[in-house]
Amino acid sequence: MGFFKNLFKNSKIWEDVDYGDEDEEIIYSRDGIDFHDQVQRTRYIAECLEQIKEGTTEIDRLRAEYERVTSYLKDMEEIEALPDSERAEINSVARQLVNYEEDLEKFRSRKSPLTDEQFASLRRREKEIPSGLEKIKENERMAVLIRKDLRRLDGERKALAFRENELNETMENMRGMAVIFTVAAAALLTILAVMQFSFDMEVYIGYFLTIASAAIALTVVCVKYIDANQELERSSGGMGKLIQLQNTVKIRYVNNRNLLSYLYIKFECKNGRELEELWNMYSREAEDRKQFSENSSGAERAREDLIRLLRKYRIADPLRWVDQIPALLDKREMVELRHGYILRRQTLREQIENNNSLARAAKDEITSVAKAYPMYAQEILEMTERFETEGSVSED
């Protein structure tokens, strides 16, 4: 059969076939064919047999589809004929399935704030993150306090250094003033002595006032110098303690900074705020995925319950109705669905009839050829029988 189709596929055996009109007669054309030539005769009969086979095969396929559509329509009748209580049970399960599917669709269509890689990374450290986040936040707070302490200590050190400079200047000034007062007193005493011994003047009161003034001035300078020196000694001791405390705080700062650096690397974040935001997003995402899993399980249970109910109520193809939930819940959807099935069945019936007509026309043509050329009737009969047995025709 395939041999003849390939060898003579350009030959026109029938003409004016309109598949859209069932009433139009299929007319085979024998023009230009010499039935006394075995090759042409065999080719013609083989093509007719091929047409019969193709029509039969198509009819089988169409009938199977026709039976499925008929089964769907029968299922619809069975569903609509159910008592109200049984139909309500089916609708209740169907609504549950719809609700689950809507929730699942919302989850699928939403935009996740985390990539799958980020979610997997956070999930691996799920048990460590809460304590790690608390540790990071505590150390960040400590870092702020340590920096404040360092700034305060640095300010105190600078103030103390400034005070030491003032005290040193005060002591230096006191020493200068002591020299000035001493020199001035010596000069006055010298002048008084000259006045006494050269001019025989009475200068005892001058001596007394000069010595008294010098004594008082030197005493004041000495007291201030001693006070400044004592304060300087105390300041030097305070500076040492301050520097020691500052060094201790610096060590704490370095340790704190190193610990935070390690924690940032460990939890793959820049700071505690970023980790907290990631953790909050992960918590919401984990809850959403948990809800998705529960909805998936619920949808599967509802689907199984719906199939079980439909089978219980003699529905031939329950799986079909799992995908037709709107028709179960809305009569208008059911009417529209039925209308579609009726149109499909009508179209299938027409196609089956068309293929029947094609097959009958090919069979009638073979019979007509056998009658027109009785000397080849036996050969045609053998070709037909061989075709029915083997499914193909070979050239004798």
CSV table of C-alpha atoms in Angstrom, one decimal:
chain,number,residue,atom,x,y,z
A,1,MET,CA,0.0,0.0,0.0
A,2,GLY,CA,2.8,2.4,0.9
A,3,PHE,CA,4.6,1.4,-2.2
A,4,PHE,CA,1.7,2.5,-4.4
A,5,LYS,CA,1.2,5.8,-2.6
A,6,ASN,CA,4.9,6.7,-3.1
A,7,LEU,CA,5.1,5.5,-6.7
A,8,PHE,CA,1.8,7.0,-7.9
A,9,LYS,CA,1.1,9.8,-5.4
A,10,ASN,CA,0.8,12.4,-8.2
A,11,SER,CA,-2.0,10.4,-10.0
A,12,LYS,CA,-5.5,11.8,-9.5
A,13,ILE,CA,-7.9,9.0,-8.8
A,14,TRP,CA,-11.0,10.9,-7.7
A,15,GLU,CA,-12.1,14.5,-8.0
A,16,ASP,CA,-14.6,17.1,-6.7
A,17,VAL,CA,-14.7,15.7,-3.2
A,18,ASP,CA,-16.2,18.2,-0.7
A,19,TYR,CA,-15.8,17.0,2.9
A,20,GLY,CA,-18.1,19.7,4.2
A,21,ASP,CA,-21.2,18.5,2.3
A,22,GLU,CA,-22.4,15.0,3.2
A,23,ASP,CA,-25.0,15.0,0.5
A,24,GLU,CA,-22.6,15.6,-2.4
A,25,GLU,CA,-21.7,12.4,-4.2
A,26,ILE,CA,-18.1,11.3,-4.3
A,27,ILE,CA,-17.2,10.7,-8.0
A,28,TYR,CA,-14.0,8.7,-8.9
A,29,SER,CA,-12.4,9.6,-12.2
A,30,ARG,CA,-10.9,6.8,-14.3
A,31,ASP,CA,-9.7,9.1,-17.1
A,32,GLY,CA,-6.3,8.2,-18.5
A,33,ILE,CA,-6.2,4.9,-16.6
A,34,ASP,CA,-5.7,1.7,-18.7
A,35,PHE,CA,-7.1,-1.1,-16.6
A,36,HIS,CA,-5.6,-3.6,-19.0
A,37,ASP,CA,-2.2,-2.5,-17.8
A,38,GLN,CA,-1.5,-4.4,-14.6
A,39,VAL,CA,0.6,-1.7,-13.0
A,40,GLN,CA,-2.1,1.0,-13.5
A,41,ARG,CA,-4.8,-1.4,-12.5
A,42,THR,CA,-3.0,-2.5,-9.4
A,43,ARG,CA,-2.2,1.1,-8.4
A,44,TYR,CA,-5.8,2.1,-8.8
A,45,ILE,CA,-7.2,-0.7,-6.7
A,46,ALA,CA,-4.5,-0.2,-4.1
A,47,GLU,CA,-5.4,3.4,-3.7
A,48,CYS,CA,-9.0,2.6,-3.3
A,49,LEU,CA,-8.1,0.0,-0.6
A,50,GLU,CA,-5.9,2.6,1.0
A,51,GLN,CA,-8.8,5.0,1.1
A,52,ILE,CA,-10.9,2.3,2.8
A,53,LYS,CA,-8.3,1.7,5.4
A,54,GLU,CA,-7.7,5.3,6.1
A,55,GLY,CA,-11.5,5.9,6.5
A,56,THR,CA,-11.8,2.9,8.8
A,57,THR,CA,-8.9,4.0,11.0
A,58,GLU,CA,-10.3,7.5,11.2
A,59,ILE,CA,-13.7,6.2,12.1
A,60,ASP,CA,-12.3,4.1,14.9
A,61,ARG,CA,-10.5,7.2,16.3
A,62,LEU,CA,-13.6,9.3,15.9
A,63,ARG,CA,-15.9,6.7,17.5
A,64,ALA,CA,-13.6,6.5,20.5
A,65,GLU,CA,-13.7,10.3,20.9
A,66,TYR,CA,-17.5,10.2,20.3
A,67,GLU,CA,-17.9,7.7,23.1
A,68,ARG,CA,-15.8,9.8,25.5
A,69,VAL,CA,-17.9,12.9,24.7
A,70,THR,CA,-21.0,10.9,25.2
A,71,SER,CA,-19.6,9.6,28.5
A,72,TYR,CA,-19.1,13.2,29.6
A,73,LEU,CA,-22.6,14.1,28.7
A,74,LYS,CA,-23.9,11.1,30.6
A,75,ASP,CA,-21.8,12.1,33.6
A,76,MET,CA,-23.4,15.6,33.5
A,77,GLU,CA,-26.8,14.0,33.5
A,78,GLU,CA,-25.9,11.8,36.5
A,79,ILE,CA,-24.5,14.8,38.4
A,80,GLU,CA,-27.5,17.0,37.7
A,81,ALA,CA,-29.9,14.2,38.7
A,82,LEU,CA,-28.3,13.8,42.1
A,83,PRO,CA,-30.4,14.6,45.2
A,84,ASP,CA,-29.8,17.9,46.8
A,85,SER,CA,-28.0,16.5,49.8
A,86,GLU,CA,-25.5,14.5,47.6
A,87,ARG,CA,-25.0,17.4,45.3
A,88,ALA,CA,-24.4,19.7,48.3
A,89,GLU,CA,-21.7,17.3,49.5
A,90,ILE,CA,-20.0,17.4,46.2
A,91,ASN,CA,-20.2,21.2,46.0
A,92,SER,CA,-18.8,21.5,49.5
A,93,VAL,CA,-15.7,19.5,48.6
A,94,ALA,CA,-15.4,21.3,45.3
A,95,ARG,CA,-15.5,24.7,47.0
A,96,GLN,CA,-12.8,23.5,49.4
A,97,LEU,CA,-10.6,22.5,46.4
A,98,VAL,CA,-11.2,25.9,44.8
A,99,ASN,CA,-10.2,27.7,47.9
A,100,TYR,CA,-7.1,25.7,48.3
A,101,GLU,CA,-6.2,26.2,44.6
A,102,GLU,CA,-6.8,30.0,44.9
A,103,ASP,CA,-4.4,30.2,47.9
A,104,LEU,CA,-1.9,28.1,46.0
A,105,GLU,CA,-2.1,30.3,43.0
A,106,LYS,CA,-1.6,33.4,45.1
A,107,PHE,CA,1.6,31.9,46.5
A,108,ARG,CA,2.8,30.9,43.1
A,109,SER,CA,2.1,34.4,41.6
A,110,ARG,CA,3.6,36.4,44.4
A,111,LYS,CA,7.1,37.8,44.3
A,112,SER,CA,9.3,36.3,47.0
A,113,PRO,CA,11.6,38.8,48.8
A,114,LEU,CA,14.3,36.1,49.1
A,115,THR,CA,16.0,34.1,46.4
A,116,ASP,CA,16.1,30.3,46.7
A,117,GLU,CA,19.8,30.6,47.5
A,118,GLN,CA,19.2,33.1,50.3
A,119,PHE,CA,16.3,31.0,51.7
A,120,ALA,CA,18.4,27.9,51.7
A,121,SER,CA,21.4,29.7,53.3
A,122,LEU,CA,19.1,31.1,56.1
A,123,ARG,CA,17.5,27.7,56.6
A,124,ARG,CA,20.8,26.0,57.2
A,125,ARG,CA,21.5,28.4,60.0
A,126,GLU,CA,17.9,28.7,61.2
A,127,LYS,CA,18.7,27.5,64.8
A,128,GLU,CA,21.8,29.7,65.1
A,129,ILE,CA,20.4,33.0,63.8
A,130,PRO,CA,18.2,34.1,66.7
A,131,SER,CA,21.1,33.8,69.3
A,132,GLY,CA,23.6,35.1,66.7
A,133,LEU,CA,21.3,38.1,66.0
A,134,GLU,CA,21.1,38.9,69.7
A,135,LYS,CA,24.8,38.6,70.1
A,136,ILE,CA,25.4,41.0,67.1
A,137,LYS,CA,22.9,43.6,68.4
A,138,GLU,CA,24.5,43.4,71.9
A,139,ASN,CA,28.0,43.8,70.6
A,140,GLU,CA,26.9,46.7,68.3
A,141,ARG,CA,25.4,48.4,71.3
A,142,MET,CA,28.6,47.8,73.2
A,143,ALA,CA,30.6,49.2,70.3
A,144,VAL,CA,28.6,52.4,70.5
A,145,LEU,CA,29.3,52.6,74.3
A,146,ILE,CA,33.0,51.8,73.8
A,147,ARG,CA,33.3,54.5,71.2
A,148,LYS,CA,31.6,57.0,73.5
A,149,ASP,CA,34.0,56.0,76.3
A,150,LEU,CA,37.0,56.4,74.0
A,151,ARG,CA,35.8,59.9,72.9
A,152,ARG,CA,35.2,60.8,76.6
A,153,LEU,CA,38.6,59.5,77.7
A,154,ASP,CA,40.3,61.2,74.8
A,155,GLY,CA,38.6,64.5,75.8
A,156,GLU,CA,39.6,64.1,79.4
A,157,ARG,CA,43.2,63.3,78.4
A,158,LYS,CA,43.4,66.4,76.2
A,159,ALA,CA,41.8,68.5,79.0
A,160,LEU,CA,44.4,67.1,81.5
A,161,ALA,CA,47.2,67.7,79.2
A,162,PHE,CA,46.0,71.3,78.7
A,163,ARG,CA,45.9,71.7,82.5
A,164,GLU,CA,49.4,70.4,82.9
A,165,ASN,CA,50.6,72.9,80.4
A,166,GLU,CA,48.9,75.6,82.4
A,167,LEU,CA,50.5,74.4,85.6
A,168,ASN,CA,53.9,74.3,84.0
A,169,GLU,CA,53.4,77.8,82.8
A,170,THR,CA,52.2,78.9,86.3
A,171,MET,CA,55.3,77.4,87.9
A,172,GLU,CA,57.6,79.0,85.3
A,173,ASN,CA,55.9,82.3,86.0
A,174,MET,CA,56.3,81.9,89.7
A,175,ARG,CA,60.0,81.2,89.4
A,176,GLY,CA,60.3,84.3,87.2
A,177,MET,CA,58.4,86.4,89.6
A,178,ALA,CA,60.5,85.2,92.5
A,179,VAL,CA,63.7,86.2,90.7
A,180,ILE,CA,62.1,89.6,89.9
A,181,PHE,CA,61.1,90.2,93.5
A,182,THR,CA,64.5,89.2,94.8
A,183,VAL,CA,66.3,91.4,92.3
A,184,ALA,CA,64.0,94.3,93.0
A,185,ALA,CA,64.4,93.9,96.8
A,186,ALA,CA,68.2,93.7,96.5
A,187,ALA,CA,68.2,96.8,94.3
A,188,LEU,CA,66.0,98.7,96.8
A,189,LEU,CA,68.2,97.6,99.7
A,190,THR,CA,71.3,98.7,97.8
A,191,ILE,CA,69.7,102.1,97.1
A,192,LEU,CA,68.7,102.4,100.8
A,193,ALA,CA,72.2,101.5,101.9
A,194,VAL,CA,73.7,104.2,99.6
A,195,MET,CA,71.3,106.7,101.0
A,196,GLN,CA,72.1,105.7,104.5
A,197,PHE,CA,75.9,105.6,104.3
A,198,SER,CA,76.5,108.3,101.7
A,199,PHE,CA,73.9,110.8,102.7
A,200,ASP,CA,73.3,110.0,106.4
A,201,MET,CA,69.6,109.6,105.8
A,202,GLU,CA,67.2,107.7,108.0
A,203,VAL,CA,66.1,104.7,105.9
A,204,TYR,CA,65.2,102.1,108.6
A,205,ILE,CA,61.6,102.3,107.7
A,206,GLY,CA,62.6,101.7,104.0
A,207,TYR,CA,64.5,98.6,105.0
A,208,PHE,CA,61.6,97.3,106.9
A,209,LEU,CA,59.1,98.0,104.1
A,210,THR,CA,61.4,96.5,101.5
A,211,ILE,CA,62.1,93.4,103.4
A,212,ALA,CA,58.5,93.0,104.4
A,213,SER,CA,57.2,93.5,100.9
A,214,ALA,CA,59.8,91.1,99.5
A,215,ALA,CA,59.0,88.5,102.1
A,216,ILE,CA,55.3,88.7,101.5
A,217,ALA,CA,55.7,88.6,97.7
A,218,LEU,CA,58.1,85.7,97.8
A,219,THR,CA,55.8,83.9,100.2
A,220,VAL,CA,52.8,84.2,97.9
A,221,VAL,CA,54.9,83.2,94.9
A,222,CYS,CA,56.3,80.2,96.8
A,223,VAL,CA,52.8,79.1,97.9
A,224,LYS,CA,51.4,79.3,94.4
A,225,TYR,CA,54.4,77.5,93.0
A,226,ILE,CA,54.0,74.7,95.6
A,227,ASP,CA,50.3,74.4,94.9
A,228,ALA,CA,50.9,74.3,91.2
A,229,ASN,CA,53.6,71.7,91.6
A,230,GLN,CA,51.4,69.5,93.9
A,231,GLU,CA,48.5,69.8,91.4
A,232,LEU,CA,50.9,68.9,88.6
A,233,GLU,CA,52.1,65.8,90.4
A,234,ARG,CA,48.5,64.8,91.0
A,235,SER,CA,47.7,65.5,87.3
A,236,SER,CA,50.6,63.4,86.2
A,237,GLY,CA,49.3,60.4,88.2
A,238,GLY,CA,45.8,61.0,86.8
A,239,MET,CA,47.2,61.1,83.3
A,240,GLY,CA,48.9,57.7,83.8
A,241,LYS,CA,45.7,56.2,85.1
A,242,LEU,CA,43.8,57.8,82.2
A,243,ILE,CA,46.1,56.5,79.6
A,244,GLN,CA,46.0,53.0,81.2
A,245,LEU,CA,42.2,53.1,81.2
A,246,GLN,CA,42.2,54.4,77.6
A,247,ASN,CA,44.4,51.5,76.5
A,248,THR,CA,42.1,49.0,78.3
A,249,VAL,CA,39.1,50.5,76.5
A,250,LYS,CA,41.0,50.4,73.2
A,251,ILE,CA,41.6,46.7,73.7
A,252,ARG,CA,37.9,46.1,74.4
A,253,TYR,CA,37.1,48.1,71.2
A,254,VAL,CA,39.5,46.0,69.1
A,255,ASN,CA,38.1,42.7,70.5
A,256,ASN,CA,34.5,43.9,70.0
A,257,ARG,CA,35.3,45.0,66.4
A,258,ASN,CA,37.0,41.6,65.6
A,259,LEU,CA,34.0,39.7,67.1
A,260,LEU,CA,31.5,41.7,65.0
A,261,SER,CA,33.6,41.2,61.9
A,262,TYR,CA,33.5,37.4,62.5
A,263,LEU,CA,29.7,37.4,63.2
A,264,TYR,CA,29.1,39.5,60.0
A,265,ILE,CA,31.1,36.9,58.0
A,266,LYS,CA,29.4,34.0,59.7
A,267,PHE,CA,25.9,35.2,59.1
A,268,GLU,CA,26.6,36.8,55.7
A,269,CYS,CA,25.4,40.3,56.6
A,270,LYS,CA,26.8,43.9,56.8
A,271,ASN,CA,25.2,44.7,60.2
A,272,GLY,CA,22.6,43.5,62.7
A,273,ARG,CA,19.8,45.5,61.0
A,274,GLU,CA,20.4,43.7,57.7
A,275,LEU,CA,20.4,40.3,59.4
A,276,GLU,CA,17.3,41.2,61.3
A,277,GLU,CA,15.5,42.2,58.1
A,278,LEU,CA,16.7,39.0,56.4
A,279,TRP,CA,15.5,37.0,59.4
A,280,ASN,CA,12.1,38.6,59.4
A,281,MET,CA,11.7,38.0,55.6
A,282,TYR,CA,12.8,34.4,56.1
A,283,SER,CA,10.3,33.9,59.0
A,284,ARG,CA,7.5,35.2,56.8
A,285,GLU,CA,8.7,33.2,53.8
A,286,ALA,CA,9.0,30.0,55.9
A,287,GLU,CA,5.5,30.6,57.2
A,288,ASP,CA,4.2,31.1,53.7
A,289,ARG,CA,5.9,28.0,52.5
A,290,LYS,CA,4.5,26.0,55.4
A,291,GLN,CA,1.0,27.3,54.6
A,292,PHE,CA,1.6,26.5,50.9
A,293,SER,CA,2.6,22.9,51.9
A,294,GLU,CA,-0.5,22.6,54.1
A,295,ASN,CA,-2.7,24.0,51.3
A,296,SER,CA,-1.1,21.6,48.8
A,297,SER,CA,-1.9,18.7,51.2
A,298,GLY,CA,-5.4,20.1,51.7
A,299,ALA,CA,-6.0,20.4,48.0
A,300,GLU,CA,-4.8,16.9,47.4
A,301,ARG,CA,-7.2,15.6,50.1
A,302,ALA,CA,-10.0,17.6,48.7
A,303,ARG,CA,-9.2,16.3,45.2
A,304,GLU,CA,-9.2,12.7,46.4
A,305,ASP,CA,-12.5,13.3,48.3
A,306,LEU,CA,-14.1,14.7,45.2
A,307,ILE,CA,-13.0,11.8,43.1
A,308,ARG,CA,-14.2,9.3,45.7
A,309,LEU,CA,-17.6,11.0,45.9
A,310,LEU,CA,-18.0,11.1,42.1
A,311,ARG,CA,-17.2,7.5,41.8
A,312,LYS,CA,-19.6,6.7,44.6
A,313,TYR,CA,-22.3,8.5,42.6
A,314,ARG,CA,-21.6,6.5,39.4
A,315,ILE,CA,-19.7,9.1,37.5
A,316,ALA,CA,-17.7,7.3,34.8
A,317,ASP,CA,-14.7,9.7,34.6
A,318,PRO,CA,-14.3,11.5,38.0
A,319,LEU,CA,-10.8,12.8,37.0
A,320,ARG,CA,-12.4,14.8,34.2
A,321,TRP,CA,-14.5,16.7,36.7
A,322,VAL,CA,-11.6,17.7,38.9
A,323,ASP,CA,-10.7,20.0,36.1
A,324,GLN,CA,-14.2,21.3,35.6
A,325,ILE,CA,-14.9,22.6,39.1
A,326,PRO,CA,-16.6,25.8,37.9
A,327,ALA,CA,-19.3,23.7,36.1
A,328,LEU,CA,-20.0,21.8,39.3
A,329,LEU,CA,-20.5,25.0,41.2
A,330,ASP,CA,-22.3,27.2,38.6
A,331,LYS,CA,-25.3,26.0,36.5
A,332,ARG,CA,-24.4,28.5,33.8
A,333,GLU,CA,-21.0,27.0,33.4
A,334,MET,CA,-22.6,23.5,33.3
A,335,VAL,CA,-25.0,24.6,30.5
A,336,GLU,CA,-22.1,26.1,28.5
A,337,LEU,CA,-20.0,23.0,29.0
A,338,ARG,CA,-22.9,20.8,27.9
A,339,HIS,CA,-23.5,22.9,24.8
A,340,GLY,CA,-19.8,22.5,23.9
A,341,TYR,CA,-20.0,18.8,24.3
A,342,ILE,CA,-23.1,18.6,22.2
A,343,LEU,CA,-21.4,20.6,19.4
A,344,ARG,CA,-18.4,18.3,19.6
A,345,ARG,CA,-20.5,15.2,19.4
A,346,GLN,CA,-22.4,16.6,16.5
A,347,THR,CA,-19.2,17.4,14.7
A,348,LEU,CA,-17.8,14.0,15.4
A,349,ARG,CA,-20.9,12.3,14.1
A,350,GLU,CA,-20.6,14.3,10.9
A,351,GLN,CA,-16.9,13.4,10.5
A,352,ILE,CA,-17.8,9.7,11.1
A,353,GLU,CA,-20.4,9.9,8.4
A,354,ASN,CA,-18.0,11.6,6.0
A,355,ASN,CA,-15.4,8.9,6.5
A,356,ASN,CA,-18.1,6.2,6.1
A,357,SER,CA,-19.1,7.8,2.8
A,358,LEU,CA,-15.5,7.9,1.7
A,359,ALA,CA,-15.0,4.2,2.6
A,360,ARG,CA,-18.2,3.2,1.0
A,361,ALA,CA,-17.4,5.1,-2.2
A,362,ALA,CA,-14.0,3.4,-2.4
A,363,LYS,CA,-15.6,0.0,-1.8
A,364,ASP,CA,-18.3,0.7,-4.4
A,365,GLU,CA,-15.6,1.9,-6.9
A,366,ILE,CA,-13.7,-1.4,-6.4
A,367,THR,CA,-16.9,-3.4,-7.0
A,368,SER,CA,-17.7,-1.2,-10.1
A,369,VAL,CA,-14.2,-1.8,-11.5
A,370,ALA,CA,-14.6,-5.6,-11.0
A,371,LYS,CA,-18.0,-5.5,-12.8
A,372,ALA,CA,-16.6,-3.4,-15.6
A,373,TYR,CA,-13.6,-5.7,-16.1
A,374,PRO,CA,-14.8,-9.2,-15.1
A,375,MET,CA,-11.6,-10.7,-16.5
A,376,TYR,CA,-9.8,-9.1,-13.6
A,377,ALA,CA,-12.4,-9.7,-10.9
A,378,GLN,CA,-10.5,-12.6,-9.4
A,379,GLU,CA,-7.3,-10.6,-9.2
A,380,ILE,CA,-9.1,-7.7,-7.6
A,381,LEU,CA,-10.8,-10.1,-5.1
A,382,GLU,CA,-7.4,-11.5,-4.2
A,383,MET,CA,-5.9,-8.1,-3.7
A,384,THR,CA,-8.9,-7.2,-1.5
A,385,GLU,CA,-8.5,-10.3,0.6
A,386,ARG,CA,-4.8,-9.9,0.9
A,387,PHE,CA,-5.3,-6.3,2.0
A,388,GLU,CA,-7.8,-7.3,4.6
A,389,THR,CA,-5.4,-10.0,5.9
A,390,GLU,CA,-2.0,-8.2,5.7
A,391,GLY,CA,-3.1,-4.6,5.8
A,392,SER,CA,-1.2,-3.8,2.6
A,393,VAL,CA,-1.1,-4.6,-1.1
A,394,SER,CA,2.0,-5.6,-3.1
A,395,GLU,CA,2.4,-5.7,-6.9
A,396,ASP,CA,2.0,-9.2,-8.4
